Structures are given as C-alpha cells and as structure tokens.
Amino acid sequence: MNEALWTSAEVSEATGGLADGSFAATGVTFDSREVKPGDLFVALKGARDGHGFVGQAFEKGAAGVLVSEPVTGGPFVLVSDTLDGLVALGGYARDRAPQTRRGAVTGSVGKTSVTQAIRAGLALAGSAHSSVKSFNNHIGVPLTLARMPRDTERAVFEIGMNHADEIAPLSRMVQPHAVCVTTVGPVHIENFPDGEEGVARAKAEIFEGLGPGGVAVLNGDNVWFDLLKHAALERGARIAVFGTDESADACLLAFESEGEGARVRARIWGETHSFELAQSGLHWGLNSMAVLLMLDALDVPMETGLVALSAFQPLEGRGQVRTVRLPGGGAFTLVDESYNANPLSMRAGFMSLAAREPGEGGRRIVALTDMLELGEDSQRLHAGLADFIEAARLDQVFTAGPAMRWLHKALPESRRGAWAEDADTLIPIVTGAVRDGDIVMVKGSNGSRASKVAKALAGMGPGGDA
C-alpha cells in the first residue's frame, strides 16, 4: 500500500475540523467520478453539492471525506466550509515539505504546455509534482498543493485568471521560488476596462507570492515586458529574460521545423546549445527558452532540461500532429490546436502552419471557431486575423460561429473555404473538402467546440487516425 498522503489526524489538524473515525488517504479529489480506492473526497458546494455524492465516493473506495455536515457510510472530518478546508490542506501540505522548490506559471498563451514541460524536467531531476489538466484556479491550485507528497523535491503550479485579483491569492498560496509569465495578450479583455494593460497587471499578480530573491522569468519580446519587469523588481525578484534579443539571458538564435519536430539553437547564460524538440510550432522556440530558465531557477541541471525538452510530446489539442488516412486513398496531416484560442495563439498557429510544407498538390488549410471573451473588440480582432492569414499565405480558411463571420467577410474570395453557424454544421463541409497532401490546422476557443471539428477530421479514415 502507498504511504499515506493524509491521515484523518493530519486533516483535522490542518483544517481545524472534527474527525469522526480514522482513515489514511493516498489521494485527494473533489470529483466523485474520479474517486479511486484510498482517496480523500472533498465535498465542495458549487453548482452541485458534493455532499450528495458522498455515498458514491464511499462505494468507490474513498478512505474518508471532508464535509461541512455529518454524513454516514464512512469516516469524515467536519469543517465549517469545505473549500476553506481544501485551501487549509494545501497550505499545510506546502509547509510540511519545506525542502520543495516550487515554481508557478501564468500567461495569456502557453501556460499549460510550459508547465507540463517544466514538470518533465523536474521529474528527470528527482521527486516531482505538478498541476494536472488545467487545474489553475481557486480550486485547482489548493487541490494540487493538497496532492503534493511530503517528500517532493520540486513542484510546478499553473495559475490562471479571468479577472483581476484572482492570481495574487493563488500565488501567495503557492509561495513560489520562481515564476514565469509566458506572454501577455488580448485574452479575457471583456473583463478588463483598461483592456490588455489590465490583463498585464493581472498577470503581474503572480509576483505577489515570491519571496525575497525569487526568480521572475519574463518574455523580453512581449510588449508588456517593462511593466512586468517593474512589478517583479518591486517584489525584490531577480529577473531572467527569454527572447530573441541578444541581451536575453536565454536567447533564441534559430528554430527550424523538421517534420513533426524542430531543431533549436540558443544561447543560455552565455553558452550556446543545440537541441531537438518533439514540437513543430514556432512558438515552441520561445517556450523552450522559458522552460529552461525555470528549470535552472529550480536547480535542475541544463543537460537534464535539454533531455526532458527533447522528449516532451505535444499535449492533446495543443499542437498534436497526426497523419490521417482518407477513405478513398491518400492522407492529410492534422494539426490539432483545438484546446483554446486567442488572437496571439492564432497568429502563432498561422506562422507555424506557414513553415510546414504540404504534400504534393496539397494545401495549407485552417478550420477556425470563435475566440471568446473578447468583448467589444471581438469584431475587430476576428476580422484582423485576415492580415495574418494573408502573411502566412494560407490557402483555404473554414470558419464557424457568429464572431468568425467577421473574419470570413474580411478574407479575399480566393481564401474563403466556407462559413457555418457552428462547429457541428462546419464538420461535414471541412471533412468533404480535405484532400490528399493537405495540412489542416483546427483552432478555436473551448466554448466554440473546435475540438469536435478536430475529432471528426481525426476519425475520417478507416480505423480513425493513422
């Protein structure tokens, strides 16, 4: 049996709750569907009250539960508020592992992939822990802390936001030794009266949890670099810069796509390195610089970081490349960027697609669904993608959603594939248009269902994707 992550006595001590029965838990979850034998189930009250699933959690083997009202079926710890209890567990887990070097990542684009790439390097260097999925909010961050084993040597946490004043308390919760802001762009701007500058100030909240001498890894190529640098220095941070300027601590010298991967040349802390990536997207040039600076700040040797980066595979919906057989013969290449989208990541995706060569007679095609949470700038930002599509010389553009209609109208006739009201309506149009040798990139916001288009394309051939 695994060593206990939590005992009922520890849960009681951490939360100030009253224990009814004893248990030893090997995991923590708030989702009854994900309960595994030995888990501590936290009954959160949200859209659905977790207390109604306590019985199901016990049936699935939960060792104990954290509740705000007495329950039957197994041992529990009673607290006044279960979310506060989860936060307390996170803080206790952090403090009982004083040896752990902790990092935190935020940014408008790339934070999940960068976080997981950092984790790959941490895991090669020793006992490591990280966020799973995109657990980056007021529930996901304390949950990730609460899941951290007491012998963890290094850990990395993803921190996200939709509004101001969301990142600061999470950063203070993590108390990171190093933080990274991947980039800042027009994301969630409908929630910020001062637009992109407000987003930048919200991202700067990640410095709130840094202790004296902590490291802030910043994108020197980003327009908001000076604002972020100033905010970090105010917190007493040491600045480590990545970018393409020769003055950067991690300077990207060259990025060459090679099939489904790439070769990178960089100068990091004055030394030149060449290494391979399993990622082909151009944005992975700068992403890799951020990863290596964060690993360095968390005491991971450079060679270990380079090995980890070379083996790190694209996450689902974040740049996965696959060959899909066509029913009538031939095949096309699918680039699945369907997890999420904003103007910054759209541009990066177009440029990456431009760098890829289609097969003989093939075309560069994009299937795009609406970018969400852009507020009154939505029309301008969607239509504005036409310039970047033109610069990338993409051949056909298929779009879905009311906002993407503005892009469709802005495109020249020669690049218009088709516009549809939603992703479901677009699917048969795109699958019917794809032919041998094409490269097809799918991208859009979660809420506009780009992933359905990607899934349909991946499953076109006999047996699905090749």
Coordinates of C-alpha atoms in Angstrom, one line a residue:
M1 CA 0.0 0.0 0.0
N2 CA 1.2 3.5 -0.8
E3 CA 2.4 5.7 2.1
A4 CA -0.5 7.8 3.4
L5 CA -0.7 11.3 1.8
W6 CA -3.2 12.3 4.6
T7 CA -4.3 10.8 7.8
S8 CA -7.5 11.8 9.5
A9 CA -5.4 13.3 12.3
E10 CA -3.5 15.5 9.9
V11 CA -6.6 16.6 8.0
S12 CA -8.1 17.5 11.4
E13 CA -5.0 19.4 12.4
A14 CA -4.7 21.2 9.0
T15 CA -8.3 22.3 8.8
G16 CA -9.3 22.6 12.5
G17 CA -12.1 20.2 11.8
L18 CA -13.5 17.4 13.9
A19 CA -12.7 13.9 12.9
D20 CA -15.3 11.1 13.2
G21 CA -13.5 7.9 12.7
S22 CA -9.9 7.4 11.4
F23 CA -8.5 6.9 7.9
A24 CA -5.3 7.1 5.9
A25 CA -5.8 8.6 2.4
T26 CA -3.4 8.1 -0.6
G27 CA -5.0 10.8 -2.8
V28 CA -7.4 13.8 -2.8
T29 CA -10.2 14.6 -5.2
F30 CA -13.4 16.7 -5.3
D31 CA -15.0 14.9 -8.3
S32 CA -16.9 11.7 -7.3
R33 CA -16.5 10.4 -10.8
E34 CA -12.7 10.3 -10.3
V35 CA -12.6 8.8 -6.8
K36 CA -10.1 5.9 -6.6
P37 CA -9.7 3.5 -3.7
G38 CA -7.9 5.2 -0.8
D39 CA -8.8 8.8 -1.8
L40 CA -9.9 11.6 0.4
F41 CA -13.1 13.0 -1.1
V42 CA -13.7 16.8 -0.6
A43 CA -17.4 17.6 -0.8
L44 CA -17.4 21.0 -2.3
K45 CA -20.6 23.1 -2.6
G46 CA -20.9 24.5 -6.1
A47 CA -23.4 24.2 -8.9
R48 CA -23.9 20.7 -7.5
D49 CA -23.4 20.0 -3.8
G50 CA -20.7 17.4 -3.3
H51 CA -22.4 16.1 -0.1
G52 CA -24.9 14.4 -2.4
F53 CA -22.1 12.3 -3.8
V54 CA -20.5 11.2 -0.5
G55 CA -22.3 7.8 -0.7
Q56 CA -21.0 7.3 -4.2
A57 CA -17.5 8.2 -3.1
F58 CA -17.5 5.6 -0.3
E59 CA -18.9 3.0 -2.7
K60 CA -15.9 3.7 -5.0
G61 CA -13.4 3.2 -2.1
A62 CA -12.9 6.6 -0.6
A63 CA -10.9 6.3 2.6
G64 CA -12.6 9.3 4.1
V65 CA -14.4 12.5 3.3
L66 CA -14.1 16.2 4.2
V67 CA -17.6 17.6 4.8
S68 CA -19.4 20.6 6.3
E69 CA -22.3 18.4 7.6
P70 CA -22.3 15.0 9.2
V71 CA -22.6 12.0 6.9
T72 CA -22.9 8.3 7.1
G73 CA -21.1 5.5 5.3
G74 CA -17.6 6.0 6.5
P75 CA -15.1 8.3 8.4
F76 CA -15.2 12.0 7.9
V77 CA -13.7 15.3 9.1
L78 CA -16.2 18.0 9.7
V79 CA -15.4 21.6 8.9
S80 CA -17.4 24.8 8.5
D81 CA -16.6 25.3 4.8
T82 CA -15.1 22.6 2.6
L83 CA -13.4 25.0 0.1
D84 CA -11.7 26.7 3.1
G85 CA -10.8 23.3 4.3
L86 CA -9.2 22.4 0.9
V87 CA -7.2 25.7 1.0
A88 CA -6.0 24.8 4.5
L89 CA -4.9 21.3 3.3
G90 CA -2.9 23.0 0.6
G91 CA -1.2 25.3 2.9
Y92 CA -0.4 22.5 5.3
A93 CA 1.0 20.3 2.5
R94 CA 3.2 23.2 1.4
D95 CA 4.6 23.9 4.9
R96 CA 5.2 20.2 5.8
A97 CA 7.5 20.0 2.8
P98 CA 10.0 22.8 3.4
Q99 CA 12.6 21.2 1.1
T100 CA 10.4 21.6 -2.0
R101 CA 11.5 24.1 -4.6
R102 CA 8.2 25.5 -6.1
G103 CA 7.6 27.2 -9.4
A104 CA 4.5 28.9 -10.8
V105 CA 3.5 29.7 -14.4
T106 CA 0.9 32.1 -15.9
G107 CA 0.4 33.8 -19.2
S108 CA -2.1 34.6 -21.9
V109 CA -0.8 31.7 -24.1
G110 CA 1.1 28.5 -23.5
K111 CA 0.9 28.2 -19.7
T112 CA -0.3 24.6 -19.6
S113 CA 2.2 23.3 -22.1
V114 CA 5.1 25.2 -20.5
T115 CA 4.0 24.0 -17.0
Q116 CA 4.0 20.4 -18.2
A117 CA 7.3 20.7 -20.0
I118 CA 8.8 22.1 -16.8
R119 CA 7.3 19.2 -14.9
A120 CA 9.0 16.8 -17.3
G121 CA 12.4 18.3 -16.4
L122 CA 11.6 18.3 -12.7
A123 CA 10.7 14.6 -12.9
L124 CA 14.1 13.7 -14.5
A125 CA 15.9 15.5 -11.7
G126 CA 14.1 13.9 -8.8
S127 CA 10.8 13.6 -6.9
A128 CA 8.4 16.0 -8.8
H129 CA 4.9 17.2 -8.6
S130 CA 2.7 19.4 -10.7
S131 CA -0.8 20.6 -11.7
V132 CA -2.8 18.1 -13.9
K133 CA -5.1 19.2 -16.7
S134 CA -5.6 23.0 -16.4
F135 CA -6.1 22.9 -12.6
N136 CA -5.1 26.6 -12.2
N137 CA -7.9 28.3 -10.4
H138 CA -9.2 28.8 -6.8
I139 CA -10.0 25.1 -6.6
G140 CA -7.3 23.6 -8.8
V141 CA -4.3 25.3 -7.1
P142 CA -5.1 24.3 -3.5
L143 CA -6.1 20.8 -4.7
T144 CA -2.7 20.5 -6.5
L145 CA -0.9 21.6 -3.2
A146 CA -3.0 19.1 -1.2
R147 CA -2.0 16.3 -3.5
M148 CA 1.8 17.1 -3.1
P149 CA 3.7 14.2 -1.4
R150 CA 5.7 15.3 1.6
D151 CA 9.0 14.1 0.1
T152 CA 8.6 16.2 -3.1
E153 CA 11.8 17.8 -4.2
R154 CA 10.4 20.2 -6.8
A155 CA 7.0 21.2 -8.0
V156 CA 5.4 23.5 -10.5
F157 CA 1.9 25.0 -10.5
E158 CA -0.2 26.6 -13.2
I159 CA -2.0 29.7 -12.2
G160 CA -4.8 31.3 -14.4
M161 CA -7.4 34.0 -14.2
N162 CA -10.4 35.6 -15.9
H163 CA -10.5 38.7 -13.8
A164 CA -8.2 40.9 -11.7
D165 CA -7.3 39.9 -8.2
E166 CA -7.5 36.2 -8.9
I167 CA -3.8 35.3 -9.4
A168 CA -2.5 37.2 -6.3
P169 CA -4.1 34.9 -3.6
L170 CA -3.1 31.8 -5.5
S171 CA 0.5 32.9 -5.8
R172 CA 0.6 33.7 -2.1
M173 CA -0.8 30.2 -1.5
V174 CA 1.9 28.5 -3.6
Q175 CA 4.7 30.8 -2.3
P176 CA 6.9 30.0 -5.4
H177 CA 10.6 30.3 -5.5
A178 CA 10.4 31.1 -9.3
V179 CA 7.6 32.3 -11.5
C180 CA 7.1 32.6 -15.3
V181 CA 4.9 34.8 -17.4
T182 CA 4.9 33.2 -20.8
T183 CA 3.4 36.2 -22.6
V184 CA 0.6 38.8 -22.3
G185 CA -2.0 39.4 -25.0
P186 CA -5.7 40.3 -25.6
V187 CA -7.3 37.4 -23.6
H188 CA -10.3 37.8 -21.3
I189 CA -10.2 41.5 -22.2
E190 CA -14.0 41.8 -22.0
N191 CA -13.4 41.6 -18.2
F192 CA -10.9 44.5 -18.1
P193 CA -11.9 48.1 -18.6
D194 CA -8.3 49.1 -19.4
G195 CA -8.0 46.2 -21.9
E196 CA -4.7 44.5 -22.5
E197 CA -2.9 46.6 -19.9
G198 CA -5.3 45.3 -17.3
V199 CA -4.5 41.8 -18.4
A200 CA -0.8 42.5 -18.0
R201 CA -1.3 43.9 -14.5
A202 CA -3.4 40.9 -13.5
K203 CA -0.6 38.6 -14.7
A204 CA 1.9 40.6 -12.7
E205 CA 0.0 39.5 -9.6
I206 CA 2.0 36.2 -9.8
F207 CA 4.9 38.1 -8.2
E208 CA 2.9 38.6 -5.0
G209 CA 3.9 35.2 -3.7
L210 CA 7.6 35.4 -4.5
G211 CA 9.9 35.6 -1.5
P212 CA 13.0 37.9 -1.5
G213 CA 15.4 36.8 -4.2
G214 CA 12.8 34.8 -6.0
V215 CA 13.2 34.5 -9.8
A216 CA 10.9 36.1 -12.3
V217 CA 11.2 34.6 -15.8
L218 CA 9.9 37.1 -18.4
N219 CA 9.4 37.3 -22.1
G220 CA 11.6 40.1 -23.4
D221 CA 9.8 40.1 -26.8
N222 CA 6.5 40.9 -25.2
V223 CA 5.2 44.5 -25.4
W224 CA 4.4 44.4 -21.7
F225 CA 7.9 43.3 -20.6
D226 CA 8.7 46.7 -18.9
L227 CA 5.5 46.7 -16.9
L228 CA 6.1 43.1 -15.8
K229 CA 9.8 43.7 -15.0
H230 CA 9.0 46.8 -12.9
A231 CA 6.3 44.9 -10.9
A232 CA 8.7 42.0 -10.3
L233 CA 11.5 44.3 -9.2
E234 CA 9.1 45.9 -6.7
R235 CA 8.8 42.5 -5.1
G236 CA 12.5 42.1 -4.9
A237 CA 12.7 39.5 -7.7
R238 CA 15.7 38.5 -9.7
I239 CA 14.9 38.9 -13.4
A240 CA 15.7 36.2 -16.0
V241 CA 14.7 37.2 -19.6
F242 CA 14.0 34.9 -22.6
G243 CA 13.5 36.2 -26.1
T244 CA 15.2 36.8 -29.5
D245 CA 17.2 39.9 -28.5
E246 CA 20.9 39.3 -27.9
S247 CA 20.7 40.7 -24.4
A248 CA 18.3 38.0 -23.3
D249 CA 19.6 35.5 -20.7
A250 CA 18.0 32.8 -22.8
C251 CA 18.3 34.0 -26.4
L252 CA 16.6 32.0 -29.2
L253 CA 19.1 32.0 -32.1
A254 CA 17.4 29.6 -34.6
F255 CA 14.3 27.5 -34.9
E256 CA 13.9 25.1 -37.8
S257 CA 10.8 22.8 -38.1
E258 CA 11.8 19.3 -39.1
G259 CA 8.8 17.0 -39.8
E260 CA 6.8 16.6 -36.6
G261 CA 9.6 18.3 -34.5
A262 CA 12.1 21.0 -34.7
R263 CA 15.8 21.9 -34.1
V264 CA 16.6 24.8 -31.8
R265 CA 19.8 26.7 -31.3
A266 CA 20.0 29.0 -28.3
R267 CA 22.4 30.9 -26.1
I268 CA 21.6 30.4 -22.4
W269 CA 23.6 32.2 -19.7
G270 CA 26.3 32.8 -22.3
E271 CA 26.6 29.2 -23.5
T272 CA 25.3 28.0 -26.9
H273 CA 23.2 24.9 -27.0
S274 CA 21.6 23.0 -29.9
F275 CA 18.8 20.5 -29.2
E276 CA 15.8 18.9 -30.8
L277 CA 12.1 19.2 -29.9
A278 CA 9.2 16.9 -30.5
Q279 CA 7.1 20.1 -31.1
S280 CA 7.0 21.8 -34.5
G281 CA 5.1 25.0 -33.7
L282 CA 7.3 28.2 -34.0
H283 CA 6.1 29.4 -30.5
W284 CA 7.9 26.4 -29.0
G285 CA 11.2 28.3 -29.7
L286 CA 10.4 30.8 -27.0
N287 CA 8.5 28.3 -24.9
S288 CA 11.6 26.2 -24.6
M289 CA 13.7 29.2 -23.5
A290 CA 11.1 29.9 -20.7
V291 CA 11.2 26.2 -19.7
L292 CA 15.0 26.1 -19.4
L293 CA 15.2 29.3 -17.4
M294 CA 12.5 28.0 -15.0
L295 CA 14.3 24.6 -14.6
D296 CA 17.6 26.5 -13.9
A297 CA 15.8 28.6 -11.2
L298 CA 14.5 25.3 -9.6
D299 CA 18.1 23.8 -9.5
V300 CA 17.7 21.4 -12.5
P301 CA 20.9 21.0 -14.5
M302 CA 20.9 22.3 -18.0
E303 CA 21.6 19.0 -19.6
T304 CA 18.7 17.4 -17.7
G305 CA 16.4 20.1 -19.0
L306 CA 17.5 19.7 -22.6
V307 CA 16.9 15.9 -22.4
A308 CA 13.4 16.4 -21.0
L309 CA 12.5 19.0 -23.6
S310 CA 13.7 16.8 -26.5
A311 CA 11.3 14.0 -25.3
F312 CA 8.3 16.2 -24.3
Q313 CA 5.3 15.4 -26.5
P314 CA 2.6 17.9 -27.5
L315 CA -0.5 17.8 -25.2
E316 CA -3.9 16.9 -26.5
G317 CA -5.4 19.8 -28.5
R318 CA -2.2 21.8 -28.2
G319 CA -0.2 21.1 -31.3
Q320 CA -0.5 17.4 -31.7
V321 CA 0.3 16.4 -35.3
R322 CA -1.0 13.2 -36.9
T323 CA -1.4 11.7 -40.3
V324 CA -5.0 10.8 -41.2
R325 CA -5.8 8.3 -44.0
L326 CA -8.5 9.3 -46.4
P327 CA -11.3 6.8 -47.2
G328 CA -10.6 6.9 -51.0
G329 CA -6.8 6.7 -50.6
G330 CA -4.1 9.2 -49.8
A331 CA -3.7 11.0 -46.5
F332 CA -3.6 14.5 -44.9
T333 CA -1.8 16.0 -41.9
L334 CA -3.9 17.2 -39.0
V335 CA -2.5 19.8 -36.6
D336 CA -4.8 19.8 -33.6
E337 CA -4.7 23.2 -31.8
S338 CA -8.3 22.9 -30.8
Y339 CA -7.9 23.2 -27.0
N340 CA -8.2 27.0 -26.9
A341 CA -7.6 30.2 -28.9
N342 CA -7.0 33.9 -28.7
P343 CA -5.5 36.4 -31.2
L344 CA -1.9 35.7 -30.0
S345 CA -2.1 32.0 -30.3
M346 CA -4.0 32.2 -33.6
R347 CA -1.1 34.3 -35.1
A348 CA 1.4 31.8 -33.8
G349 CA -0.5 28.9 -35.3
F350 CA -0.7 30.5 -38.7
M351 CA 3.0 31.2 -38.8
S352 CA 3.8 27.6 -37.7
L353 CA 1.5 26.3 -40.4
A354 CA 3.2 28.6 -43.0
A355 CA 6.5 26.9 -42.1
R356 CA 5.2 23.4 -42.8
E357 CA 5.2 22.0 -46.4
P358 CA 2.1 20.3 -47.6
G359 CA 2.3 17.1 -49.7
E360 CA 2.3 17.2 -53.5
G361 CA -0.8 19.0 -54.6
G362 CA -1.8 19.7 -51.0
R363 CA -2.9 23.0 -49.4
R364 CA -2.5 24.8 -46.1
I365 CA -6.0 24.8 -44.5
V366 CA -7.4 26.2 -41.3
A367 CA -10.7 25.4 -39.6
L368 CA -11.4 28.1 -37.0
T369 CA -14.2 28.6 -34.5
D370 CA -14.9 31.7 -32.4
M371 CA -12.5 33.2 -30.0
L372 CA -14.4 34.0 -26.8
E373 CA -14.3 36.7 -24.1
L374 CA -13.0 39.5 -26.3
G375 CA -15.8 41.9 -25.5
E376 CA -16.4 44.9 -27.7
D377 CA -13.1 44.2 -29.5
S378 CA -14.3 40.9 -30.8
Q379 CA -15.3 42.0 -34.3
R380 CA -12.1 43.9 -34.8
L381 CA -9.9 41.1 -33.5
H382 CA -11.6 38.4 -35.6
A383 CA -11.6 40.4 -38.8
G384 CA -7.9 41.4 -38.1
L385 CA -6.9 37.7 -38.4
A386 CA -7.2 38.1 -42.1
D387 CA -3.9 40.1 -42.3
F388 CA -2.0 37.3 -40.5
I389 CA -3.6 34.6 -42.7
E390 CA -2.5 36.6 -45.8
A391 CA 1.0 36.9 -44.4
A392 CA 1.1 33.2 -43.8
R393 CA -0.2 32.5 -47.3
L394 CA -2.8 30.0 -46.1
D395 CA -4.8 28.6 -48.9
Q396 CA -8.3 27.9 -47.5
V397 CA -10.0 29.2 -44.4
F398 CA -13.1 27.5 -43.0
T399 CA -14.8 29.2 -40.1
A400 CA -17.7 28.6 -37.7
G401 CA -19.6 30.9 -35.3
P402 CA -21.1 34.4 -35.3
A403 CA -17.8 36.1 -34.5
M404 CA -15.8 34.2 -37.1
R405 CA -18.3 35.5 -39.7
W406 CA -16.3 38.8 -39.5
L407 CA -13.1 37.0 -40.5
H408 CA -14.9 35.3 -43.3
K409 CA -16.1 38.6 -44.7
A410 CA -12.6 40.1 -44.3
L411 CA -10.9 37.4 -46.3
P412 CA -10.4 37.6 -50.1
E413 CA -12.6 35.3 -52.1
S414 CA -9.6 33.1 -53.0
R415 CA -9.0 32.1 -49.4
R416 CA -12.6 31.6 -48.3
G417 CA -13.5 28.0 -47.7
A418 CA -16.9 28.3 -46.1
W419 CA -18.5 29.8 -43.0
A420 CA -21.0 27.9 -40.9
E421 CA -23.2 28.9 -37.9
D422 CA -21.5 26.4 -35.5
A423 CA -18.9 23.7 -35.3
D424 CA -21.4 20.9 -35.9
T425 CA -22.5 22.5 -39.2
L426 CA -18.9 23.1 -40.3
I427 CA -17.8 19.5 -39.8
P428 CA -19.3 17.9 -43.0
I429 CA -18.1 20.9 -45.0
V430 CA -14.5 20.6 -43.9
T431 CA -14.3 16.8 -44.0
G432 CA -15.8 16.9 -47.5
A433 CA -13.2 19.5 -48.6
V434 CA -10.0 17.8 -47.4
R435 CA -7.8 16.0 -50.0
D436 CA -4.6 14.1 -50.3
G437 CA -1.5 16.1 -49.3
D438 CA -3.3 18.8 -47.3
I439 CA -2.2 20.2 -43.9
V440 CA -5.2 21.1 -41.8
M441 CA -5.0 23.1 -38.6
V442 CA -8.0 23.3 -36.3
K443 CA -8.2 26.0 -33.7
G444 CA -10.8 27.8 -31.6
S445 CA -12.0 28.5 -28.0
N446 CA -13.2 25.7 -25.8
G447 CA -16.7 27.0 -25.7
S448 CA -17.0 27.2 -29.5
R449 CA -16.3 23.5 -29.9
A450 CA -13.3 23.4 -32.1
S451 CA -12.4 20.1 -30.6
K452 CA -15.4 18.5 -32.3
V453 CA -14.1 19.5 -35.7
A454 CA -10.6 18.1 -34.8
K455 CA -12.1 14.8 -33.6
A456 CA -14.2 14.5 -36.8
L457 CA -11.2 15.0 -39.0
A458 CA -9.1 12.6 -37.0
G459 CA -11.7 9.9 -37.4
M460 CA -12.2 10.2 -41.1
G461 CA -10.2 7.3 -42.4
P462 CA -10.6 3.5 -41.8
G463 CA -9.8 2.9 -38.1
G464 CA -9.6 6.7 -37.5
D465 CA -6.2 8.4 -37.5
A466 CA -3.1 6.7 -38.8

